[in-house]
């Protein structure tokens, strides 16, 4: 039993925030594990917008979704998440929740990582489309050289969010070696644009 | 809606860890809010051991439990939680979960607060009676002078717990002013004594 696991916590947040029929975003589809979770949560009447910069991520995610019979509600795009606002589907939607896995694609090129600058750009675009009470969940893998820098930039940004506009919280292990991943969660408190 | 609230998070951890019939501990009954939550979770076949150093805490908690018809499964003791191991009921039980609210009694004497030393003593006594997979949840109110010291002592202790024996995690808001309370959660991973 692992009551305190980081991934179960991230998924329980998504489960709390997402209803059938909602539109949600997987900002880093990777191998599609979270895309599948989101596709189940929104159901056939919902929409999952998924993006990833690497073609292999789209291939493996598409295969995973088809195998589970959950591909119909998912639209995948080979773009970096900092370009979400270029997607008509995105800019015409109200978003209930979004998830990021920050770091590199497991099993892929470890030189291709998310960065603080592009992650923060994506958070801002998401925030402006998020409904009141909507949630952005980030699972931060920072055990690689670029990871420390991204972690620090992300935390500095999130700590600066005005508390009347957003709740921002972290969930992390504090007695583990080897840079365990941790969760950053941001809830939109009021209708506003950053 | 407040998906990220600290108290709902603490209660969801208790709900995950506690089954009907379990024995649990409220280490700081205060006005009895958590005692009531625990009494519901363990049900009529379970046991809640509650303690507080202040007589007024026992009086208000007893009244709250009686009003809800949930007093039968609760045993209250007017002792500091660092003396849990003096209670025969405690030392003869296996504990599924425990909760602490650190700080002073709301509405009571603000000069009477929990301290790092006694809190850590209680955690050690609890850990030795905790089942494998059992959970200790601490809600840390640190917006008073003694609170900073207790917070620092507690975090230093929890960060030092060996990761093969315990998972220790924090959940906290990172963009709020005025020292918002945060959660420390400790899960026992293996049968062992500290």
Short mmCIF file of C-alpha atoms in Angstrom, two decimals:
data_model
loop_
_atom_site.label_atom_id
_atom_site.label_comp_id
_atom_site.label_asym_id
_atom_site.label_seq_id
_atom_site.Cartn_x
_atom_site.Cartn_y
_atom_site.Cartn_z
CA UNK A 1 0.00 0.00 0.00
CA UNK A 2 1.23 3.46 -0.78
CA UNK A 3 -1.28 5.96 0.54
CA UNK A 4 1.03 8.89 -0.13
CA UNK A 5 2.12 8.20 -3.74
CA UNK A 6 2.67 11.19 -5.99
CA UNK A 7 0.96 9.79 -9.10
CA UNK A 8 -2.15 8.55 -7.23
CA UNK A 9 -2.36 12.02 -5.69
CA UNK A 10 -2.12 13.73 -9.10
CA UNK A 11 -4.82 11.42 -10.48
CA UNK A 12 -7.10 11.96 -7.47
CA UNK A 13 -6.89 15.72 -8.10
CA UNK A 14 -7.90 15.20 -11.74
CA UNK A 15 -10.75 12.93 -10.67
CA UNK A 16 -12.03 15.65 -8.32
CA UNK A 17 -11.84 18.34 -10.99
CA UNK A 18 -13.15 16.57 -14.10
CA UNK A 19 -16.75 15.61 -14.99
CA UNK A 20 -18.03 13.65 -18.01
CA UNK A 21 -18.41 16.00 -20.96
CA UNK A 22 -15.58 18.31 -19.88
CA UNK A 23 -12.76 19.53 -22.09
CA UNK A 24 -9.30 18.87 -20.62
CA UNK A 25 -5.66 19.10 -21.72
CA UNK A 26 -2.76 16.67 -21.49
CA UNK A 27 0.10 19.10 -22.06
CA UNK A 28 2.79 16.38 -22.24
CA UNK A 29 1.22 13.18 -23.51
CA UNK A 30 4.47 11.18 -23.33
CA UNK A 31 3.49 7.51 -23.48
CA UNK A 32 -0.18 8.37 -22.96
CA UNK A 33 -0.79 7.14 -19.41
CA UNK A 34 -2.42 10.38 -18.29
CA UNK A 35 -4.15 10.83 -21.65
CA UNK A 36 -5.92 7.53 -21.00
CA UNK A 37 -6.92 8.60 -17.47
CA UNK A 38 -8.33 11.86 -18.85
CA UNK A 39 -10.16 10.09 -21.72
CA UNK A 40 -11.94 7.89 -19.16
CA UNK A 41 -12.84 10.86 -16.94
CA UNK A 42 -14.38 13.00 -19.71
CA UNK A 43 -16.08 10.04 -21.39
CA UNK A 44 -17.50 9.91 -24.91
CA UNK A 45 -19.13 13.32 -24.61
CA UNK A 46 -15.93 15.05 -23.52
CA UNK A 47 -12.78 16.24 -25.26
CA UNK A 48 -9.11 15.60 -24.45
CA UNK A 49 -6.64 17.88 -26.19
CA UNK A 50 -3.21 16.25 -26.09
CA UNK A 51 0.10 17.64 -27.26
CA UNK A 52 3.72 16.60 -27.38
CA UNK A 53 6.69 17.81 -29.36
CA UNK A 54 7.87 14.27 -30.22
CA UNK A 55 6.24 12.15 -32.94
CA UNK A 56 6.94 8.93 -31.03
CA UNK A 57 4.79 10.18 -28.14
CA UNK A 58 1.82 10.62 -30.45
CA UNK A 59 2.33 7.15 -31.97
CA UNK A 60 2.46 5.33 -28.65
CA UNK A 61 -0.39 7.37 -27.14
CA UNK A 62 -2.61 6.76 -30.16
CA UNK A 63 -1.95 3.01 -29.92
CA UNK A 64 -2.73 3.01 -26.18
CA UNK A 65 -6.00 4.88 -26.68
CA UNK A 66 -7.14 2.68 -29.57
CA UNK A 67 -6.41 -0.48 -27.60
CA UNK A 68 -8.64 0.83 -24.79
CA UNK A 69 -11.35 2.02 -27.20
CA UNK A 70 -10.95 5.56 -25.88
CA UNK A 71 -9.50 7.37 -28.89
CA UNK A 72 -12.67 9.05 -30.14
CA UNK A 73 -12.72 11.79 -27.50
CA UNK A 74 -9.01 12.57 -27.88
CA UNK A 75 -7.37 15.00 -30.33
CA UNK A 76 -3.57 14.80 -30.46
CA UNK A 77 -1.27 17.51 -31.80
CA UNK A 78 2.47 17.37 -32.44
CA UNK A 79 3.30 20.77 -30.99
CA UNK A 80 5.00 22.06 -27.88
CA UNK A 81 2.47 23.01 -25.19
CA UNK A 82 3.63 26.64 -25.40
CA UNK A 83 1.74 26.68 -28.72
CA UNK A 84 -1.61 25.53 -27.29
CA UNK A 85 -3.09 28.96 -28.04
CA UNK A 86 -2.53 28.38 -31.77
CA UNK A 87 -5.09 25.54 -31.75
CA UNK A 88 -8.64 26.63 -32.67
CA UNK A 89 -10.02 23.68 -30.66
CA UNK A 90 -8.20 25.02 -27.59
CA UNK A 91 -9.00 28.72 -27.92
CA UNK A 92 -12.68 27.95 -28.40
CA UNK A 93 -12.93 25.71 -25.34
CA UNK A 94 -13.36 26.21 -21.60
CA UNK A 95 -10.91 23.91 -19.87
CA UNK A 96 -11.75 21.99 -16.66
CA UNK A 97 -8.28 20.62 -15.97
CA UNK A 98 -4.82 20.09 -17.42
CA UNK A 99 -1.89 17.89 -16.56
CA UNK A 100 1.85 18.17 -17.25
CA UNK A 101 4.64 15.66 -16.68
CA UNK A 102 7.79 17.77 -16.69
CA UNK A 103 11.12 16.29 -17.73
CA UNK A 104 11.99 14.04 -20.65
CA UNK A 105 9.97 11.36 -22.44
CA UNK A 106 10.54 8.02 -20.65
CA UNK A 107 12.30 5.76 -23.12
CA UNK A 108 12.91 8.67 -25.48
CA UNK A 109 15.65 11.23 -26.11
CA UNK A 110 16.81 12.50 -22.72
CA UNK A 111 18.15 15.62 -24.41
CA UNK A 112 14.60 16.71 -25.25
CA UNK A 113 13.11 18.13 -22.06
CA UNK A 114 10.46 20.59 -21.06
CA UNK A 115 11.81 23.98 -19.95
CA UNK A 116 10.72 26.58 -17.43
CA UNK A 117 10.07 29.16 -20.11
CA UNK A 118 7.82 27.02 -22.29
CA UNK A 119 6.09 25.39 -19.30
CA UNK A 120 5.21 28.79 -17.84
CA UNK A 121 4.01 30.03 -21.25
CA UNK A 122 1.69 27.01 -21.45
CA UNK A 123 0.40 27.53 -17.88
CA UNK A 124 -0.51 31.13 -18.76
CA UNK A 125 -2.34 30.08 -21.92
CA UNK A 126 -4.18 27.38 -19.99
CA UNK A 127 -5.07 29.70 -17.14
CA UNK A 128 -6.82 32.07 -19.53
CA UNK A 129 -9.02 29.23 -20.84
CA UNK A 130 -9.57 27.53 -17.46
CA UNK A 131 -13.00 27.66 -15.85
CA UNK A 132 -13.38 29.04 -12.34
CA UNK A 133 -12.47 26.14 -10.03
CA UNK A 134 -10.46 24.52 -12.83
CA UNK A 135 -7.17 22.86 -12.06
CA UNK A 136 -3.66 22.63 -13.53
CA UNK A 137 -1.61 19.71 -12.17
CA UNK A 138 2.13 19.42 -12.83
CA UNK A 139 4.20 16.36 -11.94
CA UNK A 140 7.76 17.66 -11.77
CA UNK A 141 10.59 15.23 -12.58
CA UNK A 142 13.74 17.16 -11.79
CA UNK A 143 16.46 14.51 -11.45
CA UNK A 144 18.24 15.64 -14.62
CA UNK A 145 20.45 18.70 -15.18
CA UNK A 146 17.83 20.85 -16.91
CA UNK A 147 15.29 19.71 -14.31
CA UNK A 148 16.71 21.77 -11.43
CA UNK A 149 16.55 24.95 -13.48
CA UNK A 150 13.00 24.27 -14.63
CA UNK A 151 11.92 23.41 -11.10
CA UNK A 152 13.29 26.67 -9.71
CA UNK A 153 11.76 28.78 -12.49
CA UNK A 154 8.39 27.05 -12.13
CA UNK A 155 8.28 27.43 -8.33
CA UNK A 156 9.28 31.10 -8.49
CA UNK A 157 6.47 31.70 -10.98
CA UNK A 158 3.82 29.76 -9.07
CA UNK A 159 4.73 31.35 -5.71
CA UNK A 160 4.13 34.74 -7.34
CA UNK A 161 0.55 33.97 -8.41
CA UNK A 162 -1.83 36.37 -6.60
CA UNK A 163 -3.68 34.40 -3.91
CA UNK A 164 -7.00 36.06 -4.68
CA UNK A 165 -6.78 34.65 -8.20
CA UNK A 166 -5.29 31.20 -7.67
CA UNK A 167 -4.62 28.60 -5.01
CA UNK A 168 -1.19 27.03 -5.60
CA UNK A 169 -0.01 24.05 -3.59
CA UNK A 170 2.83 21.55 -3.61
CA UNK A 171 2.80 17.92 -2.56
CA UNK A 172 6.18 16.31 -2.07
CA UNK A 173 8.15 13.67 -0.23
CA UNK A 174 10.63 15.20 2.18
CA UNK A 175 12.66 12.18 3.35
CA UNK A 176 13.63 10.62 0.02
CA UNK A 177 16.94 10.66 -1.79
CA UNK A 178 17.43 10.96 -5.57
CA UNK A 179 15.15 13.91 -6.30
CA UNK A 180 11.73 12.24 -6.18
CA UNK A 181 9.07 13.82 -8.43
CA UNK A 182 6.62 16.17 -6.77
CA UNK A 183 3.27 17.74 -7.60
CA UNK A 184 2.38 21.38 -8.15
CA UNK A 185 -1.36 22.09 -8.31
CA UNK A 186 -2.96 25.39 -9.30
CA UNK A 187 -6.68 26.06 -8.91
CA UNK A 188 -8.25 29.08 -10.58
CA UNK A 189 -10.26 30.97 -7.96
CA UNK A 190 -11.85 33.69 -10.06
CA UNK A 191 -12.63 34.56 -13.63
CA UNK A 192 -9.70 36.59 -14.83
CA UNK A 193 -6.85 36.69 -17.28
CA UNK A 194 -3.23 36.75 -16.18
CA UNK B 1 -15.18 25.04 -4.55
CA UNK B 2 -11.81 24.51 -2.97
CA UNK B 3 -10.25 21.40 -4.46
CA UNK B 4 -6.92 22.08 -2.81
CA UNK B 5 -7.96 22.80 0.79
CA UNK B 6 -5.63 21.63 3.55
CA UNK B 7 -8.31 20.25 5.88
CA UNK B 8 -10.17 18.30 3.14
CA UNK B 9 -6.79 16.84 2.16
CA UNK B 10 -6.01 15.78 5.75
CA UNK B 11 -9.45 14.19 6.06
CA UNK B 12 -9.13 12.38 2.72
CA UNK B 13 -5.87 10.84 3.95
CA UNK B 14 -7.61 9.62 7.12
CA UNK B 15 -10.48 8.25 5.05
CA UNK B 16 -8.00 6.29 2.91
CA UNK B 17 -6.18 4.87 5.94
CA UNK B 18 -9.03 4.00 8.32
CA UNK B 19 -11.51 1.11 8.17
CA UNK B 20 -14.49 0.34 10.44
CA UNK B 21 -13.27 -1.47 13.56
CA UNK B 22 -9.84 0.20 13.56
CA UNK B 23 -8.20 1.85 16.53
CA UNK B 24 -7.06 5.43 15.87
CA UNK B 25 -5.70 8.39 17.82
CA UNK B 26 -6.66 12.05 17.93
CA UNK B 27 -3.53 13.45 19.54
CA UNK B 28 -4.93 16.99 19.94
CA UNK B 29 -8.69 16.80 20.30
CA UNK B 30 -9.15 20.58 20.57
CA UNK B 31 -12.82 21.28 19.93
CA UNK B 32 -13.38 17.73 18.69
CA UNK B 33 -13.84 18.26 14.95
CA UNK B 34 -11.32 15.58 13.99
CA UNK B 35 -12.42 13.32 16.85
CA UNK B 36 -15.88 13.30 15.30
CA UNK B 37 -14.47 12.50 11.85
CA UNK B 38 -12.47 9.60 13.31
CA UNK B 39 -15.45 8.30 15.34
CA UNK B 40 -17.48 8.09 12.12
CA UNK B 41 -14.66 6.34 10.24
CA UNK B 42 -14.04 3.61 12.85
CA UNK B 43 -17.75 3.13 13.58
CA UNK B 44 -19.30 1.39 16.59
CA UNK B 45 -16.81 -1.49 16.45
CA UNK B 46 -13.75 0.77 16.46
CA UNK B 47 -11.89 2.79 19.05
CA UNK B 48 -10.81 6.44 19.06
CA UNK B 49 -8.25 7.39 21.68
CA UNK B 50 -8.32 11.15 22.15
CA UNK B 51 -6.09 13.29 24.30
CA UNK B 52 -5.61 16.94 25.14
CA UNK B 53 -3.88 18.75 27.95
CA UNK B 54 -6.76 21.18 28.46
CA UNK B 55 -9.95 20.25 30.37
CA UNK B 56 -12.05 22.58 28.19
CA UNK B 57 -11.07 20.54 25.11
CA UNK B 58 -12.43 17.36 26.68
CA UNK B 59 -15.67 19.10 27.71
CA UNK B 60 -16.39 20.52 24.27
CA UNK B 61 -15.37 17.34 22.46
CA UNK B 62 -17.51 15.16 24.72
CA UNK B 63 -20.51 17.43 24.06
CA UNK B 64 -19.91 17.31 20.30
CA UNK B 65 -19.67 13.51 20.28
CA UNK B 66 -22.77 13.03 22.43
CA UNK B 67 -24.80 15.35 20.23
CA UNK B 68 -23.82 13.22 17.22
CA UNK B 69 -24.43 9.94 19.07
CA UNK B 70 -20.81 8.96 18.44
CA UNK B 71 -19.36 9.00 21.96
CA UNK B 72 -19.41 5.24 22.65
CA UNK B 73 -16.37 4.42 20.53
CA UNK B 74 -14.30 7.33 21.90
CA UNK B 75 -12.09 7.35 25.03
CA UNK B 76 -10.82 10.79 26.04
CA UNK B 77 -7.84 11.45 28.31
CA UNK B 78 -6.66 14.74 29.78
CA UNK B 79 -2.96 14.22 29.14
CA UNK B 80 -0.39 15.65 26.77
CA UNK B 81 0.11 13.40 23.73
CA UNK B 82 3.74 12.81 24.78
CA UNK B 83 2.21 10.60 27.50
CA UNK B 84 0.23 8.34 25.15
CA UNK B 85 2.51 5.42 26.06
CA UNK B 86 1.31 5.61 29.66
CA UNK B 87 -2.21 4.57 28.59
CA UNK B 88 -2.85 0.80 28.78
CA UNK B 89 -5.52 1.17 26.06
CA UNK B 90 -2.87 2.67 23.76
CA UNK B 91 0.02 0.31 24.44
CA UNK B 92 -2.22 -2.72 23.92
CA UNK B 93 -3.56 -1.49 20.57
CA UNK B 94 -2.38 -1.51 16.98
CA UNK B 95 -3.05 1.93 15.54
CA UNK B 96 -4.30 2.51 11.98
CA UNK B 97 -3.98 6.29 11.93
CA UNK B 98 -3.45 9.36 14.06
CA UNK B 99 -4.05 13.07 13.61
CA UNK B 100 -2.51 16.15 15.22
CA UNK B 101 -3.50 19.79 14.95
CA UNK B 102 -0.41 21.66 16.06
CA UNK B 103 -0.66 25.10 17.62
CA UNK B 104 -3.04 26.41 20.28
CA UNK B 105 -6.64 25.52 21.08
CA UNK B 106 -8.94 27.76 18.97
CA UNK B 107 -10.88 29.92 21.43
CA UNK B 108 -8.61 28.80 24.28
CA UNK B 109 -5.43 30.04 25.94
CA UNK B 110 -3.01 31.05 23.16
CA UNK B 111 -0.13 30.63 25.60
CA UNK B 112 -0.75 26.87 25.73
CA UNK B 113 0.69 25.42 22.52
CA UNK B 114 2.09 22.14 21.31
CA UNK B 115 5.90 22.06 21.11
CA UNK B 116 8.38 20.36 18.84
CA UNK B 117 9.78 18.24 21.66
CA UNK B 118 6.46 16.83 22.87
CA UNK B 119 5.07 16.47 19.33
CA UNK B 120 8.08 14.43 18.26
CA UNK B 121 7.89 12.29 21.42
CA UNK B 122 4.25 11.52 20.59
CA UNK B 123 5.09 10.70 16.96
CA UNK B 124 7.70 8.19 18.12
CA UNK B 125 5.30 6.52 20.54
CA UNK B 126 2.63 6.37 17.82
CA UNK B 127 5.04 5.00 15.24
CA UNK B 128 5.88 2.07 17.47
CA UNK B 129 2.17 1.14 17.76
CA UNK B 130 1.30 1.93 14.12
CA UNK B 131 0.44 -0.93 11.77
CA UNK B 132 2.38 -1.34 8.52
CA UNK B 133 0.70 1.07 6.09
CA UNK B 134 -0.61 3.13 8.99
CA UNK B 135 -0.61 6.91 8.79
CA UNK B 136 0.20 9.90 11.00
CA UNK B 137 -1.26 13.19 9.75
CA UNK B 138 -0.20 16.53 11.23
CA UNK B 139 -1.89 19.83 10.40
CA UNK B 140 0.68 22.45 11.30
CA UNK B 141 -0.57 25.88 12.38
CA UNK B 142 2.56 27.97 12.71
CA UNK B 143 1.35 31.58 12.63
CA UNK B 144 2.27 32.18 16.29
CA UNK B 145 5.72 32.77 17.84
CA UNK B 146 6.20 29.22 19.17
CA UNK B 147 4.83 27.84 15.89
CA UNK B 148 7.92 28.66 13.81
CA UNK B 149 10.18 26.81 16.21
CA UNK B 150 7.90 23.79 16.36
CA UNK B 151 7.59 23.75 12.57
CA UNK B 152 11.35 23.76 12.09
CA UNK B 153 11.95 21.07 14.70
CA UNK B 154 9.20 18.89 13.28
CA UNK B 155 10.40 19.20 9.67
CA UNK B 156 14.01 18.46 10.63
CA UNK B 157 12.84 15.32 12.43
CA UNK B 158 10.54 14.13 9.66
CA UNK B 159 13.13 14.76 6.92
CA UNK B 160 15.50 12.48 8.85
CA UNK B 161 13.15 9.47 8.87
CA UNK B 162 14.79 6.60 6.94
CA UNK B 163 12.98 6.23 3.62
CA UNK B 164 12.96 2.43 3.82
CA UNK B 165 10.93 2.71 7.03
CA UNK B 166 8.61 5.63 6.34
CA UNK B 167 7.20 7.77 3.56
CA UNK B 168 7.01 11.38 4.69
CA UNK B 169 5.31 14.03 2.61
CA UNK B 170 4.19 17.65 2.91
CA UNK B 171 1.21 19.35 1.35
CA UNK B 172 1.22 23.13 1.44
CA UNK B 173 0.09 26.29 -0.25
CA UNK B 174 2.99 28.21 -1.72
CA UNK B 175 1.39 31.49 -2.81
CA UNK B 176 -0.42 32.53 0.37
CA UNK B 177 0.50 35.16 2.92
CA UNK B 178 0.05 34.89 6.70
CA UNK B 179 1.58 31.45 7.29
CA UNK B 180 -1.24 29.18 6.11
CA UNK B 181 -1.41 25.78 7.84
CA UNK B 182 0.12 22.85 6.01
CA UNK B 183 0.02 19.06 6.25
CA UNK B 184 2.78 16.62 7.13
CA UNK B 185 1.88 12.96 6.49
CA UNK B 186 3.96 9.96 7.57
CA UNK B 187 3.18 6.43 6.40
CA UNK B 188 4.83 3.45 8.10
CA UNK B 189 6.36 1.27 5.40
CA UNK B 190 7.67 -1.65 7.44
CA UNK B 191 7.29 -3.28 10.83
CA UNK B 192 9.94 -1.71 12.99
CA UNK B 193 10.50 0.40 16.04
CA UNK B 194 12.24 3.76 15.88
#
